[in-house]
Amino acid sequence: MSKAMAAQPASPLSRFWYKWRFHINILLVLIPLGFMPKYFADVALFRGTSGLGERTVGEFPVGPWSITLAEFRAAPPELDGPAGYMKTFTGALCKECIGQVKATYLRIGKPRSLRAAGGIFFGSAYRMGATVPLPNRTKPDAELWITMEGWDGSVHQAAVPLEQASPSTVAWLQKQQGGKP
């Protein structure tokens, strides 16, 4: 006598997969395509093809030199772990002052000395970036200080109101303080 083996019924998951496998695979290709515009916008921002940043603040004279300043992202500051909240700015030196400027710094609040000048700009003179920490007691009427050091040893400073440099940061600061000016 031979035992006939009965076929096991297919599981519901197996039936679902065999019925819809082509449609699911098409979705796996189409879903990433939906994120492509954001990806290409970010690539253009990081490469500099869309400008210095999302929001250009303007050109500011700092002693005999000048710098074009921009917010890298026109958004509130981001929490960076134990370092606290940080805001990123980009800048470009004027063509005449590229060979004369040794270093450029950015800080919220007036620096006490060159040693405390703030975050240093890095990158080429045509597209530099600096990340600035926001002190806990920053007020919405604070100023963003630009410090430039020349190869000849001269140091020049300029202040930009934070309201002009980053309105989103000022709005965030007011929200953090509970709407108090």
XYZ file of N, CA and C in Angstrom:
543
model
N 0.812 -1.155 0.000
C 0.000 0.000 0.000
C 0.876 1.246 0.000
N 0.585 2.163 -0.842
C 1.395 3.381 -0.900
C 0.654 4.519 -0.223
N 1.444 5.299 0.404
C 0.851 6.464 1.068
C 0.907 7.645 0.111
N -0.201 8.188 -0.166
C -0.236 9.369 -1.016
C -0.067 10.591 -0.118
N 0.869 11.432 -0.491
C 1.114 12.625 0.321
C 0.191 13.732 -0.170
N -0.537 14.249 0.732
C -1.448 15.340 0.396
C -0.655 16.645 0.330
N -0.953 17.495 -0.632
C -0.272 18.783 -0.768
C -0.703 19.714 0.354
N 0.281 20.378 0.910
C -0.008 21.345 1.974
C -0.678 22.565 1.357
N -1.694 23.083 1.975
C -2.296 24.305 1.439
C -1.323 25.478 1.607
N -1.312 26.349 0.618
C -0.402 27.504 0.659
C -0.835 28.456 1.769
N 0.167 29.039 2.417
C -0.142 29.973 3.504
C -0.713 31.268 2.910
N -1.433 32.034 3.712
C -1.985 33.300 3.202
C -0.888 34.260 2.735
N 0.250 34.266 3.444
C 1.349 35.140 3.041
C 1.916 34.712 1.689
N 2.026 33.421 1.495
C 2.534 32.905 0.228
C 1.597 33.256 -0.919
N 0.317 33.092 -0.696
C -0.645 33.441 -1.737
C -0.603 34.945 -2.050
N -0.495 35.765 -0.995
C -0.413 37.222 -1.182
C 0.829 37.583 -1.996
N 1.972 36.988 -1.643
C 3.212 37.292 -2.343
C 3.114 36.918 -3.823
N 2.642 35.731 -4.143
C 2.564 35.313 -5.541
C 1.571 36.137 -6.340
N 0.541 36.631 -5.679
C -0.453 37.432 -6.393
C 0.040 38.866 -6.631
N 0.737 39.444 -5.651
C 1.091 40.860 -5.713
C 2.581 41.140 -5.873
N 3.415 40.173 -6.144
C 4.858 40.374 -6.151
C 5.323 41.391 -7.188
N 4.721 41.432 -8.345
C 5.146 42.388 -9.366
C 4.766 43.817 -8.972
N 3.586 43.980 -8.395
C 3.157 45.302 -7.956
C 4.029 45.816 -6.805
N 4.370 44.955 -5.882
C 5.216 45.341 -4.754
C 6.606 45.733 -5.237
N 7.152 45.026 -6.179
C 8.477 45.358 -6.715
C 8.463 46.695 -7.452
N 7.383 46.994 -8.126
C 7.279 48.291 -8.793
C 7.247 49.404 -7.748
N 6.539 49.191 -6.657
C 6.517 50.181 -5.571
C 7.906 50.386 -4.978
N 8.687 49.323 -4.859
C 10.038 49.443 -4.329
C 10.924 50.315 -5.217
N 10.584 50.444 -6.470
C 11.319 51.324 -7.367
C 10.741 52.739 -7.331
N 9.425 52.867 -7.246
C 8.789 54.186 -7.317
C 8.918 55.001 -6.028
N 8.897 54.376 -4.876
C 8.966 55.113 -3.610
C 10.247 55.944 -3.505
N 11.442 55.389 -3.787
C 12.642 56.238 -3.733
C 12.609 57.406 -4.723
N 11.930 57.228 -5.845
C 11.836 58.324 -6.813
C 11.106 59.532 -6.226
N 10.217 59.299 -5.282
C 9.509 60.399 -4.630
C 10.425 61.268 -3.780
N 11.541 60.699 -3.321
C 12.480 61.449 -2.497
C 13.590 62.109 -3.308
N 13.636 61.905 -4.585
C 14.705 62.440 -5.422
C 14.755 63.969 -5.471
N 13.638 64.703 -5.542
C 13.755 66.162 -5.568
C 14.454 66.721 -4.325
N 14.145 66.208 -3.154
C 14.806 66.656 -1.914
C 16.288 66.318 -1.963
N 16.607 65.132 -2.461
C 18.005 64.715 -2.568
C 18.779 65.647 -3.492
N 18.225 65.949 -4.662
C 18.926 66.821 -5.593
C 19.042 68.248 -5.067
N 18.049 68.715 -4.306
C 18.140 70.046 -3.691
C 19.263 70.079 -2.658
N 19.397 69.026 -1.869
C 20.474 68.961 -0.879
C 21.840 68.879 -1.556
N 21.943 68.124 -2.625
C 23.215 68.016 -3.346
C 23.604 69.379 -3.906
N 22.667 70.110 -4.469
C 22.960 71.438 -5.008
C 23.385 72.393 -3.890
N 22.777 72.271 -2.723
C 23.137 73.126 -1.589
C 24.549 72.818 -1.109
N 24.885 71.542 -0.973
C 26.207 71.167 -0.478
C 27.309 71.447 -1.497
N 27.014 71.336 -2.763
C 28.011 71.635 -3.792
C 28.171 73.131 -4.022
N 27.156 73.903 -3.662
C 27.223 75.345 -3.865
C 26.628 75.804 -5.172
N 26.023 74.918 -5.933
C 25.455 75.329 -7.217
C 24.172 76.147 -7.032
N 23.565 76.080 -5.839
C 22.360 76.875 -5.591
C 22.671 78.121 -4.765
N 23.954 78.480 -4.663
C 24.350 79.664 -3.916
C 25.090 79.286 -2.643
N 25.343 80.292 -1.807
C 26.064 80.057 -0.556
C 25.249 79.251 0.447
N 23.959 79.457 0.457
C 23.101 78.761 1.405
C 21.653 78.959 1.019
N 20.769 78.552 1.908
C 19.339 78.701 1.610
C 18.905 80.158 1.665
N 19.586 80.964 2.482
C 19.193 82.368 2.634
C 20.441 83.239 2.711
N 20.643 84.099 1.723
C 21.779 85.018 1.738
C 21.435 86.217 2.608
N 22.313 86.500 3.564
C 22.087 87.608 4.502
C 22.524 88.917 3.870
N 23.680 88.931 3.245
C 24.178 90.135 2.601
C 25.684 90.226 2.683
N 26.230 91.331 2.160
C 27.673 91.567 2.209
C 27.954 92.582 3.300
N 28.933 92.269 4.150
C 29.231 93.110 5.305
C 30.692 93.525 5.284
N 30.954 94.837 5.448
C 32.347 95.284 5.536
C 32.905 94.962 6.924
N 34.120 94.434 6.936
C 34.828 94.145 8.184
C 36.194 94.787 8.043
N 36.316 96.010 8.552
C 37.546 96.773 8.356
C 37.719 97.059 6.871
N 38.921 96.806 6.317
C 39.140 97.047 4.887
C 38.613 95.924 3.989
N 38.139 94.845 4.593
C 37.674 93.686 3.837
C 36.154 93.576 3.902
N 35.624 92.612 3.177
C 34.180 92.350 3.270
C 33.921 90.853 3.082
N 32.773 90.429 3.589
C 32.377 89.031 3.505
C 30.898 88.964 3.150
N 30.546 88.051 2.271
C 29.145 87.778 1.964
C 28.727 86.621 2.858
N 27.697 86.853 3.660
C 27.264 85.884 4.662
C 25.918 85.287 4.261
N 25.723 83.998 4.560
C 24.457 83.325 4.258
C 24.168 82.291 5.338
N 22.885 82.057 5.562
C 22.463 80.954 6.424
C 22.531 79.689 5.585
N 23.203 78.668 6.080
C 23.279 77.423 5.311
C 21.890 76.814 5.179
N 21.176 76.713 6.267
C 19.779 76.265 6.257
C 18.951 77.320 6.970
N 17.881 77.763 6.335
C 16.992 78.763 6.931
C 16.028 78.065 7.880
N 16.580 77.543 8.955
C 15.807 76.774 9.929
C 16.330 77.106 11.322
N 15.591 76.737 12.352
C 16.077 76.969 13.715
C 17.367 76.185 13.980
N 18.079 76.544 15.034
C 19.302 75.807 15.372
C 19.002 74.339 15.665
N 20.006 73.505 15.463
C 19.850 72.065 15.690
C 20.638 71.649 16.923
N 20.064 70.737 17.692
C 20.731 70.215 18.879
C 21.857 69.293 18.438
N 23.055 69.545 18.960
C 24.228 68.763 18.584
C 24.810 68.067 19.814
N 23.980 67.274 20.460
C 24.413 66.500 21.618
C 24.827 67.382 22.779
N 25.911 67.028 23.458
C 26.340 67.794 24.628
C 26.815 69.206 24.288
N 27.137 69.455 23.032
C 27.608 70.786 22.635
C 26.489 71.825 22.678
N 25.250 71.398 22.681
C 24.126 72.324 22.707
C 23.605 72.605 21.308
N 22.902 73.708 21.192
C 22.312 74.084 19.904
C 23.340 74.806 19.044
N 23.350 74.458 17.759
C 24.311 75.021 16.811
C 23.586 75.568 15.587
N 24.181 76.605 15.002
C 23.662 77.211 13.781
C 24.810 77.314 12.790
N 24.575 76.931 11.544
C 25.620 76.929 10.521
C 25.420 78.085 9.556
N 26.509 78.795 9.314
C 26.528 79.901 8.357
C 27.614 79.625 7.324
N 27.444 80.192 6.143
C 28.456 80.112 5.099
C 28.853 81.519 4.713
N 30.026 81.642 4.106
C 30.497 82.956 3.718
C 31.461 82.879 2.554
N 31.654 84.017 1.908
C 32.614 84.131 0.808
C 33.322 85.477 0.956
N 34.632 85.448 0.918
C 35.406 86.677 1.014
C 35.360 87.439 -0.307
N 35.580 88.748 -0.232
C 35.644 89.542 -1.461
C 36.899 89.146 -2.231
N 36.880 89.319 -3.536
C 37.997 88.873 -4.379
C 39.295 89.599 -4.045
N 39.199 90.880 -3.665
C 40.388 91.662 -3.364
C 41.047 91.244 -2.054
N 40.255 90.714 -1.114
C 40.797 90.427 0.218
C 41.167 88.970 0.431
N 41.023 88.128 -0.575
C 41.312 86.697 -0.411
C 42.757 86.470 0.007
N 43.702 87.152 -0.598
C 45.115 86.976 -0.268
C 45.535 87.685 1.008
N 44.684 88.546 1.552
C 45.050 89.332 2.729
C 44.508 88.765 4.034
N 43.435 87.983 3.972
C 42.786 87.477 5.188
C 43.365 86.119 5.554
N 43.824 86.019 6.806
C 44.394 84.770 7.319
C 43.311 83.851 7.878
N 42.394 84.424 8.665
C 41.339 83.623 9.288
C 40.111 84.483 9.506
N 38.944 83.835 9.487
C 37.667 84.505 9.734
C 36.911 83.698 10.776
N 36.371 84.403 11.768
C 35.667 83.758 12.881
C 34.250 84.305 12.981
N 33.377 83.538 13.601
C 31.982 83.928 13.787
C 31.554 83.550 15.196
N 30.866 84.463 15.866
C 30.457 84.221 17.251
C 29.209 85.025 17.565
N 28.362 84.474 18.444
C 27.208 85.221 18.947
C 27.664 85.910 20.219
N 27.581 87.219 20.227
C 28.099 88.015 21.345
C 29.506 88.491 21.019
N 29.867 89.650 21.583
C 31.169 90.238 21.290
C 32.291 89.394 21.885
N 33.306 89.059 21.064
C 34.427 88.273 21.581
C 35.287 89.097 22.542
N 35.791 88.434 23.584
C 36.657 89.112 24.553
C 38.055 89.314 23.989
N 38.510 88.355 23.193
C 39.844 88.430 22.596
C 39.854 87.576 21.330
N 40.989 87.556 20.656
C 41.107 86.745 19.446
C 41.052 85.254 19.781
N 41.463 84.896 20.981
C 41.414 83.485 21.395
C 39.979 83.010 21.594
N 39.082 83.939 21.858
C 37.665 83.599 22.048
C 36.820 84.176 20.921
N 37.382 84.178 19.712
C 36.703 84.818 18.579
C 35.524 84.018 18.052
N 35.395 82.743 18.445
C 34.256 81.943 18.018
C 34.645 80.843 17.061
N 33.642 80.370 16.316
C 33.854 79.292 15.352
C 34.605 79.808 14.141
N 35.629 79.074 13.733
C 36.436 79.501 12.591
C 35.787 79.003 11.292
N 35.841 79.850 10.285
C 35.353 79.451 8.965
C 36.364 78.485 8.354
N 35.879 77.447 7.712
C 36.735 76.474 7.040
C 36.296 76.370 5.588
N 37.179 75.878 4.760
C 36.870 75.745 3.341
C 37.612 76.789 2.534
N 37.318 76.848 1.240
C 37.993 77.819 0.383
C 37.414 79.201 0.631
N 38.150 80.218 0.234
C 37.705 81.596 0.461
C 36.442 81.932 -0.326
N 36.123 81.142 -1.332
C 34.946 81.388 -2.149
C 33.686 80.777 -1.556
N 33.872 79.819 -0.632
C 32.737 79.160 0.014
C 33.218 78.545 1.325
N 33.090 79.319 2.393
C 33.531 78.876 3.709
C 32.309 78.545 4.559
N 32.522 77.709 5.557
C 31.433 77.359 6.465
C 31.887 77.448 7.909
N 30.980 77.849 8.792
C 31.265 77.912 10.230
C 30.012 77.523 10.993
N 30.219 76.767 12.061
C 29.122 76.377 12.928
C 29.279 77.142 14.233
N 28.227 77.830 14.630
C 28.261 78.703 15.800
C 27.390 78.114 16.908
N 27.950 77.940 18.111
C 27.115 77.484 19.221
C 26.260 78.625 19.756
N 25.039 78.316 20.160
C 24.168 79.314 20.770
C 24.271 79.180 22.286
N 24.818 80.187 22.966
C 24.880 80.113 24.424
C 23.481 80.013 25.022
N 23.389 79.409 26.195
C 22.080 79.206 26.841
C 21.342 80.514 27.093
N 22.064 81.561 27.385
C 21.427 82.838 27.736
C 21.327 83.801 26.557
N 21.332 83.299 25.361
C 21.245 84.167 24.182
C 19.891 84.848 24.136
N 19.921 86.157 23.959
C 18.691 86.940 23.857
C 18.380 87.180 22.380
N 17.109 87.372 22.047
C 16.743 87.600 20.638
C 17.379 88.846 20.022
N 17.809 89.800 20.856
C 18.426 91.014 20.315
C 19.959 90.908 20.270
N 20.488 89.703 20.340
C 21.936 89.481 20.303
C 22.506 89.845 18.932
N 23.828 89.911 18.887
C 24.513 90.234 17.638
C 25.453 89.099 17.249
N 25.606 88.921 15.955
C 26.534 87.954 15.396
C 27.798 88.729 15.034
N 28.918 88.369 15.646
C 30.162 89.093 15.437
C 31.060 88.347 14.461
N 31.551 89.100 13.477
C 32.492 88.570 12.487
C 33.857 89.149 12.829
N 34.852 88.295 13.003
C 36.220 88.729 13.291
C 37.116 88.226 12.170
N 37.889 89.127 11.595
C 38.819 88.749 10.523
C 40.232 89.117 10.942
N 41.138 88.167 10.754
C 42.552 88.373 11.071
C 43.328 88.367 9.766
N 44.149 89.388 9.576
C 44.940 89.494 8.353
C 46.310 88.889 8.511
N 46.964 88.648 7.383
C 48.326 88.111 7.406
C 49.303 89.110 8.002
N 48.952 90.381 7.985
C 49.815 91.402 8.563
C 49.620 91.533 10.080
N 48.741 90.740 10.671
C 48.512 90.768 12.119
C 47.350 91.646 12.541
N 46.755 92.356 11.613
C 45.635 93.233 11.972
C 44.365 92.408 12.208
N 43.542 92.896 13.136
C 42.282 92.226 13.472
C 41.160 93.238 13.321
N 40.113 92.865 12.600
C 38.957 93.737 12.391
C 37.694 92.971 12.744
N 36.723 93.712 13.287
C 35.467 93.094 13.704
C 34.289 93.893 13.178
N 33.175 93.174 13.001
C 31.906 93.798 12.622
C 30.786 93.007 13.268
N 29.702 93.707 13.589
C 28.548 93.054 14.210
C 27.357 93.100 13.258
N 26.614 92.007 13.246
C 25.388 91.909 12.463
C 24.287 91.520 13.439
N 23.170 92.256 13.475
C 22.081 91.844 14.369
C 21.609 90.431 14.027
N 21.369 89.644 15.054
C 20.933 88.263 14.838
C 19.597 88.229 14.094
N 18.764 89.241 14.292
C 17.483 89.333 13.581
C 17.706 89.393 12.074
N 18.766 90.086 11.657
C 19.078 90.194 10.237
C 19.787 88.935 9.732
N 20.667 88.372 10.551
C 21.445 87.209 10.134
C 20.600 85.936 10.075
N 19.687 85.767 11.041
C 18.899 84.540 11.083
C 17.559 84.779 11.774
N 16.549 85.201 11.028
C 15.229 85.415 11.638
C 14.648 84.134 12.246
N 14.953 82.984 11.661
C 14.428 81.728 12.209
C 15.026 81.438 13.585
N 16.270 81.824 13.810
C 16.898 81.633 15.123
C 16.275 82.558 16.146
N 15.994 83.798 15.764
C 15.358 84.743 16.684
C 13.959 84.257 17.050
N 13.207 83.775 16.077
C 11.871 83.230 16.363
C 11.976 82.021 17.285
N 12.975 81.186 17.080
C 13.195 80.020 17.936
C 13.560 80.452 19.354
N 14.412 81.470 19.473
C 14.789 81.981 20.800
C 13.582 82.546 21.540
N 12.730 83.286 20.837
C 11.532 83.833 21.471
C 10.593 82.725 21.916
N 10.497 81.677 21.130
C 9.655 80.537 21.503
C 10.228 79.819 22.716
N 11.556 79.704 22.791
C 12.216 79.047 23.935
C 11.986 79.827 25.226
N 11.922 81.160 25.106
C 11.730 82.000 26.285
C 10.260 82.188 26.618
N 9.392 81.516 25.928
C 7.961 81.614 26.195
C 7.326 82.864 25.628
N 7.875 83.385 24.531
C 7.297 84.550 23.880
C 7.739 85.858 24.484
N 8.649 85.847 25.487
C 9.131 87.083 26.094
C 10.144 87.729 25.178
N 10.089 89.057 25.003
C 11.066 89.720 24.121
C 12.432 89.806 24.746
